[in-house]
């Protein structure tokens, strides 16, 4: 551990960031009367000896926005073992994963990723949808998310590579004095909280894109600091998005400048360079990309423009093109949409498409089948365009809160209590609740003239992967509500099918 050296050296010229920080913090401590208390300066310069670091860890992944209940405890999605070799100055890394998922599929994956600043490959099996066909290019978005996470979870290395910092600000936390330091590094602002007794970071926070709420704090908390080759490292790491648990990690072995680093960090040189804008996008919402990777369903490419309509009935369309689908029902007096996957950009594309195709009709309703981010992250676009939100009565508050956080105006909502009928489309549309094991506050959409029912995550016609318990819950709800369904359409899968025998 760094010692509590109170001696201040006065530098007569420009000094390195780390030295400047240390000097300022100690000076601040003297000025504010804390000098009598044993204090250690924050000294990230010790991390400048780290050319490469190898971290072996095990942990657990969680997704706050795929909780069972709206606003409920983050969903535990996987346990993992990982070994990361990272050359921060060279922008090179290799990660070797054993990811054992428990949600949505109970299974295990082994895969590796080797990447540089804009190119990389993955190899092995990293998702429950399809096997990788040998080494596969890693997307620029995922590379951005991965690098962001490496900086975020290694705060001394982050600070040692920072470009600028503001003077530390002292504040109280739980009755203890703390120092807050704002760092600028890699075109991003990071806030460190330092414990003045140890001079070590307790937490790093960075603001990230959070599709539902607009923006939110991605916060990593550090403990169990131990020295490795003279450099302190946190051996316990906990990560939160908007206060919701994302990850818990315990590091078992950390090596500084391991022998074979260069050979494991060799990225094939025949790869097409990735798109810098997509890398930036992945960097800006690393929380989402890594949460998805952590449930075996990586979403490493922006799904902004790949929106298409597949006819599944007269004037009824499945919204396809991406990994998660929706439904459009067109009536003589208006349009109803079900589900808004991922983020507002995707919804904006659908709204433009509808406007072009049916310029005289407005989208009157956006039905949210359930609150999970992958199906609802784009809901704000529809509400902001004037649509009435339709959701289970237990989840309307959830969308209201998200709108308030994102700074949007009030919400017109239909709260579904058992069932609701949507007026104003010129066509009968019903919305019905579906008690089920996947998500609380779930509803589906029924169009009686076509005997078509749209559900999310329960039954996916046209897809091999099904979840029998969820299917049974859907069919039980259909029978309970007395609906005559001929065509089931899902938010996954393609087209429609009847209830299987
Ligand atoms: Zn879901």
Short mmCIF file of C-alpha atoms and ligand atoms in Angstrom, two decimals:
data_model
loop_
_atom_site.label_atom_id
_atom_site.label_comp_id
_atom_site.label_asym_id
_atom_site.label_seq_id
_atom_site.Cartn_x
_atom_site.Cartn_y
_atom_site.Cartn_z
CA UNK A 1 0.00 0.00 0.00
CA UNK A 2 1.24 3.54 -0.62
CA UNK A 3 2.50 5.09 2.58
CA UNK A 4 1.01 8.23 4.08
CA UNK A 5 3.80 10.51 3.00
CA UNK A 6 3.03 14.07 4.09
CA UNK A 7 6.05 15.64 2.43
CA UNK A 8 5.07 17.91 -0.42
CA UNK A 9 7.50 18.48 -3.22
CA UNK A 10 7.04 21.74 -5.04
CA UNK A 11 7.55 21.28 -8.72
CA UNK A 12 8.87 24.27 -10.52
CA UNK A 13 7.44 23.31 -13.88
CA UNK A 14 4.65 21.39 -15.53
CA UNK A 15 4.34 17.99 -13.91
CA UNK A 16 2.78 14.75 -14.96
CA UNK A 17 -0.90 14.36 -14.18
CA UNK A 18 -0.34 11.84 -11.44
CA UNK A 19 2.16 14.00 -9.61
CA UNK A 20 -0.08 17.01 -9.96
CA UNK A 21 -2.99 15.10 -8.50
CA UNK A 22 -0.98 13.88 -5.56
CA UNK A 23 0.35 17.33 -4.85
CA UNK A 24 -3.07 18.92 -5.04
CA UNK A 25 -4.72 16.35 -2.82
CA UNK A 26 -2.13 16.59 -0.09
CA UNK A 27 -2.22 20.37 -0.30
CA UNK A 28 -5.99 20.28 -0.07
CA UNK A 29 -5.83 18.01 2.96
CA UNK A 30 -3.49 20.48 4.67
CA UNK A 31 -5.72 23.42 3.84
CA UNK A 32 -8.88 21.77 5.11
CA UNK A 33 -7.42 20.74 8.42
CA UNK A 34 -7.27 17.01 7.75
CA UNK A 35 -3.51 17.01 7.79
CA UNK A 36 -3.42 15.66 11.33
CA UNK A 37 -5.20 12.49 10.20
CA UNK A 38 -2.95 9.90 8.58
CA UNK A 39 -3.52 10.35 4.88
CA UNK A 40 -2.21 8.71 1.78
CA UNK A 41 -1.99 10.58 -1.48
CA UNK A 42 -3.80 9.30 -4.52
CA UNK A 43 -0.87 8.22 -6.66
CA UNK A 44 -1.81 6.68 -10.00
CA UNK A 45 1.78 7.05 -11.23
CA UNK A 46 2.54 3.68 -9.60
CA UNK A 47 0.41 2.14 -12.39
CA UNK A 48 2.70 3.55 -15.06
CA UNK A 49 4.88 0.46 -14.67
CA UNK A 50 1.97 -1.64 -15.95
CA UNK A 51 2.63 -2.32 -19.58
CA UNK A 52 0.39 -5.37 -19.59
CA UNK A 53 -1.83 -6.84 -16.90
CA UNK A 54 -3.44 -10.26 -16.70
CA UNK A 55 -6.48 -10.65 -14.46
CA UNK A 56 -8.06 -14.00 -13.67
CA UNK A 57 -11.48 -13.62 -12.11
CA UNK A 58 -14.81 -15.23 -11.47
CA UNK A 59 -18.09 -13.45 -11.11
CA UNK A 60 -21.78 -13.10 -11.72
CA UNK A 61 -23.72 -11.09 -14.26
CA UNK A 62 -27.07 -9.38 -13.68
CA UNK A 63 -29.45 -7.36 -15.84
CA UNK A 64 -31.37 -4.67 -13.96
CA UNK A 65 -33.73 -4.10 -16.90
CA UNK A 66 -34.76 -7.74 -17.29
CA UNK A 67 -36.01 -8.16 -13.77
CA UNK A 68 -38.99 -10.45 -13.25
CA UNK A 69 -41.08 -7.56 -11.92
CA UNK A 70 -40.93 -3.99 -13.25
CA UNK A 71 -38.46 -2.21 -10.97
CA UNK A 72 -37.62 -5.48 -9.22
CA UNK A 73 -34.30 -7.09 -8.35
CA UNK A 74 -31.83 -7.31 -11.25
CA UNK A 75 -32.06 -10.64 -13.04
CA UNK A 76 -29.14 -12.98 -12.37
CA UNK A 77 -28.12 -14.15 -15.85
CA UNK A 78 -24.78 -15.97 -15.53
CA UNK A 79 -21.79 -17.07 -13.51
CA UNK A 80 -18.42 -16.84 -15.19
CA UNK A 81 -14.69 -17.42 -15.15
CA UNK A 82 -12.58 -15.06 -17.21
CA UNK A 83 -8.92 -14.34 -17.89
CA UNK A 84 -8.16 -10.95 -19.40
CA UNK A 85 -4.77 -9.91 -20.76
CA UNK A 86 -4.65 -6.17 -21.42
CA UNK A 87 -2.09 -3.78 -22.78
CA UNK A 88 -3.74 -0.43 -22.02
CA UNK A 89 -1.23 1.82 -23.76
CA UNK A 90 -1.22 -0.36 -26.86
CA UNK A 91 -5.03 -0.77 -27.00
CA UNK A 92 -4.72 -4.55 -27.17
CA UNK A 93 -6.63 -7.15 -25.18
CA UNK A 94 -7.57 -10.79 -25.07
CA UNK A 95 -10.43 -12.22 -23.00
CA UNK A 96 -11.00 -15.93 -22.42
CA UNK A 97 -14.47 -16.69 -21.13
CA UNK A 98 -16.32 -19.59 -19.59
CA UNK A 99 -19.83 -18.18 -19.33
CA UNK A 100 -22.43 -20.34 -17.59
CA UNK A 101 -25.81 -18.77 -18.21
CA UNK A 102 -28.90 -19.34 -16.07
CA UNK A 103 -31.21 -16.92 -17.98
CA UNK A 104 -32.78 -17.06 -20.50
CA UNK A 105 -31.17 -20.44 -21.27
CA UNK A 106 -29.38 -22.68 -18.78
CA UNK A 107 -26.19 -23.59 -20.62
CA UNK A 108 -22.45 -22.93 -20.84
CA UNK A 109 -20.26 -21.18 -23.40
CA UNK A 110 -16.51 -21.07 -23.90
CA UNK A 111 -15.15 -18.33 -26.14
CA UNK A 112 -12.31 -15.90 -26.57
CA UNK A 113 -11.98 -12.39 -27.95
CA UNK A 114 -8.70 -10.89 -29.17
CA UNK A 115 -8.86 -7.28 -30.24
CA UNK A 116 -7.03 -4.07 -30.99
CA UNK A 117 -8.35 -0.54 -31.29
CA UNK A 118 -10.69 -1.16 -34.26
CA UNK A 119 -10.36 -4.82 -35.22
CA UNK A 120 -10.66 -8.12 -33.44
CA UNK A 121 -11.87 -11.69 -33.58
CA UNK A 122 -13.95 -13.94 -31.40
CA UNK A 123 -13.75 -17.70 -31.38
CA UNK A 124 -15.76 -20.45 -29.69
CA UNK A 125 -19.42 -20.21 -28.76
CA UNK A 126 -20.78 -17.00 -27.24
CA UNK A 127 -24.56 -17.16 -27.73
CA UNK A 128 -27.60 -19.41 -27.58
CA UNK A 129 -28.79 -18.53 -31.08
CA UNK A 130 -26.20 -20.04 -33.43
CA UNK A 131 -22.73 -21.54 -33.31
CA UNK A 132 -19.87 -19.36 -34.45
CA UNK A 133 -18.40 -20.63 -37.69
CA UNK A 134 -14.77 -20.56 -36.57
CA UNK A 135 -13.03 -17.27 -35.77
CA UNK A 136 -15.47 -14.43 -36.46
CA UNK A 137 -14.81 -10.67 -36.61
CA UNK A 138 -15.61 -8.86 -33.38
CA UNK A 139 -17.75 -5.81 -34.09
CA UNK A 140 -16.35 -2.33 -33.54
CA UNK A 141 -19.22 -1.65 -31.12
CA UNK A 142 -18.25 -4.60 -28.94
CA UNK A 143 -14.58 -3.57 -29.06
CA UNK A 144 -15.62 -0.13 -27.81
CA UNK A 145 -17.70 -1.65 -25.00
CA UNK A 146 -14.92 -4.03 -23.98
CA UNK A 147 -12.25 -1.33 -23.80
CA UNK A 148 -14.56 0.99 -21.87
CA UNK A 149 -15.09 -1.75 -19.33
CA UNK A 150 -11.36 -2.43 -18.94
CA UNK A 151 -10.66 1.21 -18.10
CA UNK A 152 -13.71 1.43 -15.86
CA UNK A 153 -12.76 -1.60 -13.76
CA UNK A 154 -9.04 -0.71 -13.39
CA UNK A 155 -9.09 2.79 -11.89
CA UNK A 156 -5.37 3.34 -11.22
CA UNK A 157 -4.53 2.39 -14.80
CA UNK A 158 -7.33 4.69 -15.98
CA UNK A 159 -5.95 7.59 -13.94
CA UNK A 160 -2.36 6.90 -15.05
CA UNK A 161 -3.53 7.22 -18.67
CA UNK A 162 -5.80 10.22 -18.14
CA UNK A 163 -5.28 13.38 -20.15
CA UNK A 164 -6.44 15.94 -17.60
CA UNK A 165 -8.10 16.24 -14.23
CA UNK A 166 -9.89 18.83 -12.17
CA UNK A 167 -8.68 19.60 -8.63
CA UNK A 168 -10.11 17.18 -6.06
CA UNK A 169 -13.23 18.21 -4.22
CA UNK A 170 -13.72 17.12 -0.64
CA UNK A 171 -17.12 15.85 0.42
CA UNK A 172 -18.72 13.77 3.16
CA UNK A 173 -19.95 10.24 2.61
CA UNK A 174 -21.52 8.40 5.52
CA UNK A 175 -19.71 10.68 7.95
CA UNK A 176 -16.33 10.10 6.30
CA UNK A 177 -14.31 12.59 4.29
CA UNK A 178 -13.85 11.61 0.67
CA UNK A 179 -12.22 13.19 -2.34
CA UNK A 180 -13.92 13.39 -5.68
CA UNK A 181 -11.71 13.71 -8.75
CA UNK A 182 -12.99 14.34 -12.26
CA UNK A 183 -10.76 12.81 -14.93
CA UNK A 184 -10.76 13.28 -18.65
CA UNK A 185 -9.55 10.24 -20.55
CA UNK A 186 -10.25 8.90 -24.03
CA UNK A 187 -12.85 11.62 -24.80
CA UNK A 188 -14.84 10.60 -21.72
CA UNK A 189 -15.37 12.13 -18.27
CA UNK A 190 -14.83 9.80 -15.31
CA UNK A 191 -15.45 10.58 -11.65
CA UNK A 192 -13.29 8.87 -9.04
CA UNK A 193 -14.06 8.76 -5.34
CA UNK A 194 -10.89 8.44 -3.29
CA UNK A 195 -10.63 7.30 0.31
CA UNK A 196 -8.11 9.77 1.75
CA UNK A 197 -7.02 7.25 4.39
CA UNK A 198 -5.69 4.86 1.74
CA UNK A 199 -5.33 7.11 -1.28
CA UNK A 200 -7.17 4.46 -3.29
CA UNK A 201 -10.30 4.73 -5.43
CA UNK A 202 -13.49 3.44 -3.85
CA UNK A 203 -15.54 3.95 -6.97
CA UNK A 204 -15.50 5.21 -10.54
CA UNK A 205 -18.61 6.57 -12.21
CA UNK A 206 -19.15 7.33 -15.86
CA UNK A 207 -22.39 8.52 -17.43
CA UNK A 208 -23.62 6.16 -20.13
CA UNK A 209 -26.46 5.93 -22.58
CA UNK A 210 -29.39 4.06 -21.08
CA UNK A 211 -32.07 3.73 -23.77
CA UNK A 212 -35.02 3.84 -21.42
CA UNK A 213 -33.92 6.61 -19.11
CA UNK A 214 -31.84 8.66 -21.54
CA UNK A 215 -28.64 8.58 -19.53
CA UNK A 216 -27.53 6.97 -16.30
CA UNK A 217 -24.54 6.40 -14.05
CA UNK A 218 -22.46 3.28 -14.70
CA UNK A 219 -20.71 2.94 -11.35
CA UNK A 220 -18.01 0.48 -10.30
CA UNK A 221 -17.14 0.00 -6.63
CA UNK A 222 -13.76 -1.41 -5.57
CA UNK A 223 -12.59 -3.25 -2.49
CA UNK A 224 -10.03 -5.80 -1.28
CA UNK A 225 -7.05 -3.83 -2.56
CA UNK A 226 -3.82 -5.81 -2.74
CA UNK A 227 -0.41 -4.95 -4.08
CA UNK A 228 0.91 -6.79 -7.13
CA UNK A 229 4.49 -6.00 -8.23
CA UNK A 230 4.25 -2.74 -6.28
CA UNK A 231 0.93 -1.71 -7.85
CA UNK A 232 -2.33 -1.76 -5.84
CA UNK A 233 -5.21 -3.62 -7.53
CA UNK A 234 -8.80 -4.11 -6.37
CA UNK A 235 -9.56 -7.80 -6.05
CA UNK A 236 -13.28 -7.26 -5.58
CA UNK A 237 -15.42 -5.32 -8.02
CA UNK A 238 -19.12 -4.51 -8.02
CA UNK A 239 -20.89 -2.67 -10.84
CA UNK A 240 -24.22 -0.84 -10.97
CA UNK A 241 -26.31 0.90 -13.61
CA UNK A 242 -28.68 3.51 -12.19
CA UNK A 243 -28.13 1.80 -8.84
CA UNK A 244 -29.14 -1.63 -10.20
CA UNK A 245 -26.61 -4.45 -9.86
CA UNK A 246 -24.84 -5.39 -13.13
CA UNK A 247 -21.91 -7.51 -11.97
CA UNK A 248 -20.02 -8.91 -9.02
CA UNK A 249 -16.46 -10.06 -9.62
CA UNK A 250 -13.73 -11.56 -7.49
CA UNK A 251 -10.22 -11.59 -8.90
CA UNK A 252 -8.07 -14.55 -7.91
CA UNK A 253 -4.78 -13.87 -9.72
CA UNK A 254 -3.38 -10.63 -11.11
CA UNK A 255 -0.05 -10.56 -12.94
CA UNK A 256 1.77 -7.41 -13.98
CA UNK A 257 3.76 -7.61 -17.21
CA UNK A 258 3.37 -11.39 -17.72
CA UNK A 259 5.92 -13.09 -19.97
CA UNK A 260 3.88 -14.21 -22.97
CA UNK A 261 1.68 -11.11 -23.30
CA UNK A 262 2.77 -10.11 -26.78
CA UNK A 263 2.00 -13.48 -28.33
CA UNK A 264 -1.52 -13.78 -26.86
CA UNK A 265 -2.32 -10.20 -27.86
CA UNK A 266 -1.56 -10.77 -31.54
CA UNK A 267 -4.60 -9.63 -33.54
CA UNK A 268 -4.78 -11.01 -37.11
CA UNK A 269 -3.70 -8.24 -39.46
CA UNK A 270 -6.00 -9.18 -42.35
CA UNK A 271 -9.22 -7.95 -40.72
CA UNK A 272 -11.39 -5.17 -42.12
CA UNK A 273 -11.08 -2.17 -39.79
CA UNK A 274 -14.27 -1.54 -37.84
CA UNK A 275 -16.37 1.59 -38.07
CA UNK A 276 -15.25 4.29 -35.64
CA UNK A 277 -18.81 5.59 -35.14
CA UNK A 278 -20.00 2.13 -34.15
CA UNK A 279 -17.05 1.75 -31.80
CA UNK A 280 -18.08 5.03 -30.18
CA UNK A 281 -21.67 3.81 -29.90
CA UNK A 282 -20.57 0.61 -28.13
CA UNK A 283 -18.27 2.63 -25.85
CA UNK A 284 -21.13 5.00 -24.97
CA UNK A 285 -23.43 2.18 -23.85
CA UNK A 286 -21.03 -0.52 -22.66
CA UNK A 287 -23.53 -1.36 -19.90
CA UNK A 288 -26.07 -2.61 -22.43
CA UNK A 289 -23.68 -4.53 -24.68
CA UNK A 290 -21.95 -6.26 -21.78
CA UNK A 291 -25.21 -7.07 -20.01
CA UNK A 292 -26.46 -8.74 -23.20
CA UNK A 293 -23.18 -10.59 -23.71
CA UNK A 294 -23.53 -11.72 -20.10
CA UNK A 295 -26.77 -13.58 -20.81
CA UNK A 296 -25.48 -15.33 -23.93
CA UNK A 297 -27.44 -13.02 -26.26
CA UNK A 298 -24.87 -10.47 -27.45
CA UNK A 299 -26.29 -7.43 -29.26
CA UNK A 300 -23.02 -6.08 -30.64
CA UNK A 301 -24.32 -4.18 -33.66
CA UNK A 302 -26.56 -1.12 -33.59
CA UNK A 303 -30.05 -2.00 -34.84
CA UNK A 304 -31.09 1.44 -36.00
CA UNK A 305 -32.10 1.10 -39.64
CA UNK A 306 -32.73 -2.60 -40.26
CA UNK A 307 -36.50 -2.24 -39.90
CA UNK A 308 -38.83 -4.08 -42.26
CA UNK A 309 -42.49 -5.08 -42.36
CA UNK A 310 -43.64 -8.67 -42.94
CA UNK A 311 -47.35 -9.10 -43.70
CA UNK A 312 -48.91 -11.58 -41.25
CA UNK A 313 -52.57 -10.69 -41.92
CA UNK A 314 -54.67 -8.11 -43.74
CA UNK A 315 -53.07 -4.76 -42.80
CA UNK A 316 -51.17 -6.46 -40.00
CA UNK A 317 -47.36 -6.60 -40.07
CA UNK A 318 -44.64 -8.16 -38.01
CA UNK A 319 -41.87 -5.58 -37.61
CA UNK A 320 -38.75 -7.53 -38.51
CA UNK A 321 -35.17 -6.93 -39.60
CA UNK A 322 -33.46 -7.06 -36.23
CA UNK A 323 -33.16 -9.54 -33.39
CA UNK A 324 -36.40 -8.44 -31.69
CA UNK A 325 -39.67 -7.86 -33.49
CA UNK A 326 -42.88 -5.92 -33.03
CA UNK A 327 -46.36 -5.70 -34.52
CA UNK A 328 -48.15 -3.03 -36.57
CA UNK A 329 -51.95 -3.08 -36.92
CA UNK A 330 -53.30 -0.61 -39.49
CA UNK A 331 -56.96 0.46 -39.31
CA UNK A 332 -58.96 3.03 -41.29
CA UNK A 333 -58.56 5.60 -38.51
CA UNK A 334 -55.07 4.96 -37.16
CA UNK A 335 -52.25 2.61 -36.35
CA UNK A 336 -51.42 0.56 -33.25
CA UNK A 337 -47.86 -0.67 -32.64
CA UNK A 338 -46.78 -3.36 -30.19
CA UNK A 339 -43.29 -3.36 -28.66
CA UNK A 340 -40.37 -0.97 -29.17
CA UNK A 341 -37.17 -3.01 -29.09
CA UNK A 342 -33.80 -1.74 -27.85
CA UNK A 343 -33.56 2.02 -28.25
CA UNK A 344 -35.33 5.11 -29.59
CA UNK A 345 -33.28 5.18 -32.83
CA UNK A 346 -34.93 1.94 -33.97
CA UNK A 347 -38.41 3.26 -33.15
CA UNK A 348 -37.67 6.47 -35.06
CA UNK A 349 -36.90 4.41 -38.16
CA UNK A 350 -40.20 2.54 -37.83
CA UNK A 351 -42.11 5.81 -37.31
CA UNK A 352 -40.58 7.25 -40.50
CA UNK A 353 -41.44 4.09 -42.41
CA UNK A 354 -45.07 4.20 -41.22
CA UNK A 355 -45.30 7.90 -42.04
CA UNK A 356 -44.09 7.26 -45.59
CA UNK A 357 -46.41 4.35 -46.17
CA UNK A 358 -49.56 5.66 -44.45
CA UNK A 359 -49.08 9.44 -44.39
CA UNK A 360 -52.73 10.08 -43.50
CA UNK A 361 -52.68 7.83 -40.39
CA UNK A 362 -51.13 8.49 -36.99
CA UNK A 363 -49.76 5.96 -34.52
CA UNK A 364 -52.39 6.14 -31.80
CA UNK A 365 -51.11 3.39 -29.51
CA UNK A 366 -47.84 1.84 -28.44
CA UNK A 367 -48.54 -1.41 -26.59
CA UNK A 368 -45.69 -2.55 -24.35
CA UNK A 369 -45.96 -6.30 -23.85
CA UNK A 370 -43.54 -6.19 -20.92
CA UNK A 371 -40.88 -3.95 -19.41
CA UNK A 372 -37.72 -5.84 -20.49
CA UNK A 373 -35.24 -3.48 -22.12
CA UNK A 374 -34.76 -5.53 -25.29
CA UNK A 375 -38.48 -5.12 -26.10
CA UNK A 376 -39.20 -1.70 -24.58
CA UNK A 377 -36.03 0.44 -24.76
CA UNK A 378 -37.43 2.43 -27.70
CA UNK A 379 -40.84 3.27 -26.22
CA UNK A 380 -40.16 6.97 -25.66
CA UNK A 381 -40.13 7.72 -29.40
CA UNK A 382 -43.77 6.64 -29.77
CA UNK A 383 -44.92 8.51 -26.67
CA UNK A 384 -43.07 11.63 -27.79
CA UNK A 385 -44.79 11.28 -31.20
CA UNK A 386 -48.14 11.43 -29.40
CA UNK A 387 -49.05 7.75 -29.03
CA UNK A 388 -50.96 6.51 -25.98
CA UNK A 389 -48.99 3.92 -24.03
CA UNK A 390 -50.81 0.66 -23.32
CA UNK A 391 -49.33 -1.54 -20.61
CA UNK A 392 -50.27 -3.84 -17.78
CA UNK A 393 -51.57 -1.85 -14.83
CA UNK A 394 -48.62 -3.06 -12.71
CA UNK A 395 -46.05 -1.59 -15.08
CA UNK A 396 -47.45 1.80 -16.18
CA UNK A 397 -45.61 3.50 -13.31
CA UNK A 398 -42.36 2.07 -14.65
CA UNK A 399 -42.72 3.90 -17.96
CA UNK A 400 -43.85 7.08 -16.23
CA UNK A 401 -40.70 7.05 -14.13
CA UNK A 402 -38.48 6.40 -17.14
CA UNK A 403 -40.06 9.31 -19.01
CA UNK A 404 -39.52 11.61 -16.05
CA UNK A 405 -35.86 10.57 -15.82
CA UNK A 406 -35.38 11.19 -19.53
CA UNK A 407 -36.98 14.62 -19.15
CA UNK A 408 -39.97 13.83 -21.34
CA UNK A 409 -43.42 15.23 -20.78
CA UNK A 410 -46.39 13.40 -19.28
CA UNK A 411 -47.82 10.14 -20.44
CA UNK A 412 -51.23 9.22 -21.82
CA UNK A 413 -51.68 5.64 -20.76
CA UNK A 414 -54.16 2.79 -20.86
CA UNK A 415 -53.57 0.58 -17.81
CA UNK A 416 -54.61 -2.96 -18.68
CA UNK A 417 -56.54 -4.57 -15.84
CA UNK A 418 -57.23 -8.03 -17.24
CA UNK A 419 -58.14 -6.65 -20.63
CA UNK A 420 -58.56 -3.40 -22.54
CA UNK A 421 -60.04 -2.47 -25.91
CA UNK A 422 -58.24 0.12 -28.06
CA UNK A 423 -60.62 2.65 -29.59
CA UNK A 424 -59.94 5.03 -32.45
CA UNK A 425 -58.25 2.70 -34.92
CA UNK A 426 -61.47 1.83 -36.71
CA UNK A 427 -60.75 -1.79 -36.11
CA UNK A 428 -61.25 -3.95 -33.04
CA UNK A 429 -58.03 -4.53 -31.06
CA UNK A 430 -57.89 -6.10 -27.62
CA UNK A 431 -55.04 -6.22 -25.12
CA UNK A 432 -55.01 -9.05 -22.55
CA UNK A 433 -52.89 -9.89 -19.54
CA UNK A 434 -50.83 -13.08 -19.52
CA UNK A 435 -49.61 -14.37 -16.14
CA UNK A 436 -46.38 -16.23 -16.99
CA UNK A 437 -42.94 -17.26 -15.69
CA UNK A 438 -40.91 -14.89 -17.92
CA UNK A 439 -42.06 -11.46 -16.77
CA UNK A 440 -44.64 -9.92 -14.48
CA UNK A 441 -46.94 -7.31 -15.99
CA UNK A 442 -47.16 -9.07 -19.39
CA UNK A 443 -49.84 -8.38 -21.99
CA UNK A 444 -50.51 -9.56 -25.56
CA UNK A 445 -52.43 -8.08 -28.50
CA UNK A 446 -55.46 -9.71 -30.15
CA UNK A 447 -56.94 -8.73 -33.52
CA UNK A 448 -60.30 -10.56 -33.68
CA UNK A 449 -61.02 -10.02 -37.40
CA UNK A 450 -57.88 -12.05 -38.22
CA UNK A 451 -57.92 -14.16 -35.05
CA UNK A 452 -54.29 -13.10 -34.60
CA UNK A 453 -52.48 -12.88 -31.26
CA UNK A 454 -49.11 -11.17 -30.73
CA UNK A 455 -46.97 -12.22 -27.77
CA UNK A 456 -43.46 -11.46 -26.61
CA UNK A 457 -40.94 -14.05 -25.40
CA UNK A 458 -43.56 -16.75 -24.70
CA UNK A 459 -44.10 -18.50 -28.04
CA UNK A 460 -41.98 -17.73 -31.11
CA UNK A 461 -43.46 -19.28 -34.29
CA UNK A 462 -40.74 -19.84 -36.86
CA UNK A 463 -37.99 -20.20 -34.30
CA UNK A 464 -36.52 -23.46 -33.10
CA UNK A 465 -35.85 -22.33 -29.52
CA UNK A 466 -39.03 -22.41 -27.42
CA UNK A 467 -39.71 -22.25 -23.68
CA UNK A 468 -42.45 -24.78 -22.91
CA UNK A 469 -43.50 -23.32 -19.55
CA UNK A 470 -43.91 -19.87 -21.09
CA UNK A 471 -45.81 -21.32 -24.06
CA UNK A 472 -48.20 -23.07 -21.72
CA UNK A 473 -48.82 -19.82 -19.85
CA UNK A 474 -49.67 -18.04 -23.12
CA UNK A 475 -52.12 -20.73 -24.25
CA UNK A 476 -53.72 -20.82 -20.80
CA UNK A 477 -54.27 -17.04 -20.94
CA UNK A 478 -55.73 -17.26 -24.45
CA UNK A 479 -58.22 -19.86 -23.22
CA UNK A 480 -58.96 -17.97 -20.02
CA UNK A 481 -59.83 -14.83 -21.97
CA UNK A 482 -61.98 -16.90 -24.34
CA UNK A 483 -60.03 -15.88 -27.46
CA UNK A 484 -60.21 -17.79 -30.70
CA UNK A 485 -56.63 -17.66 -32.02
CA UNK A 486 -55.65 -18.97 -35.42
CA UNK A 487 -52.38 -17.06 -35.93
CA UNK A 488 -49.78 -16.61 -33.25
CA UNK A 489 -47.08 -14.02 -33.97
CA UNK A 490 -44.06 -13.52 -31.71
CA UNK A 491 -41.52 -10.84 -30.94
CA UNK A 492 -39.03 -13.54 -31.89
CA UNK A 493 -39.29 -15.94 -34.80
CA UNK A 494 -40.76 -15.11 -38.20
CA UNK A 495 -44.31 -15.08 -39.56
CA UNK A 496 -47.19 -16.84 -37.84
CA UNK A 497 -48.27 -20.29 -36.81
CA UNK A 498 -51.08 -21.96 -34.94
CA UNK A 499 -50.79 -23.40 -31.44
CA UNK A 500 -48.62 -26.53 -31.70
CA UNK A 501 -50.31 -29.89 -31.12
ZN1 LIG B 1 -38.48 -10.55 -22.00
#
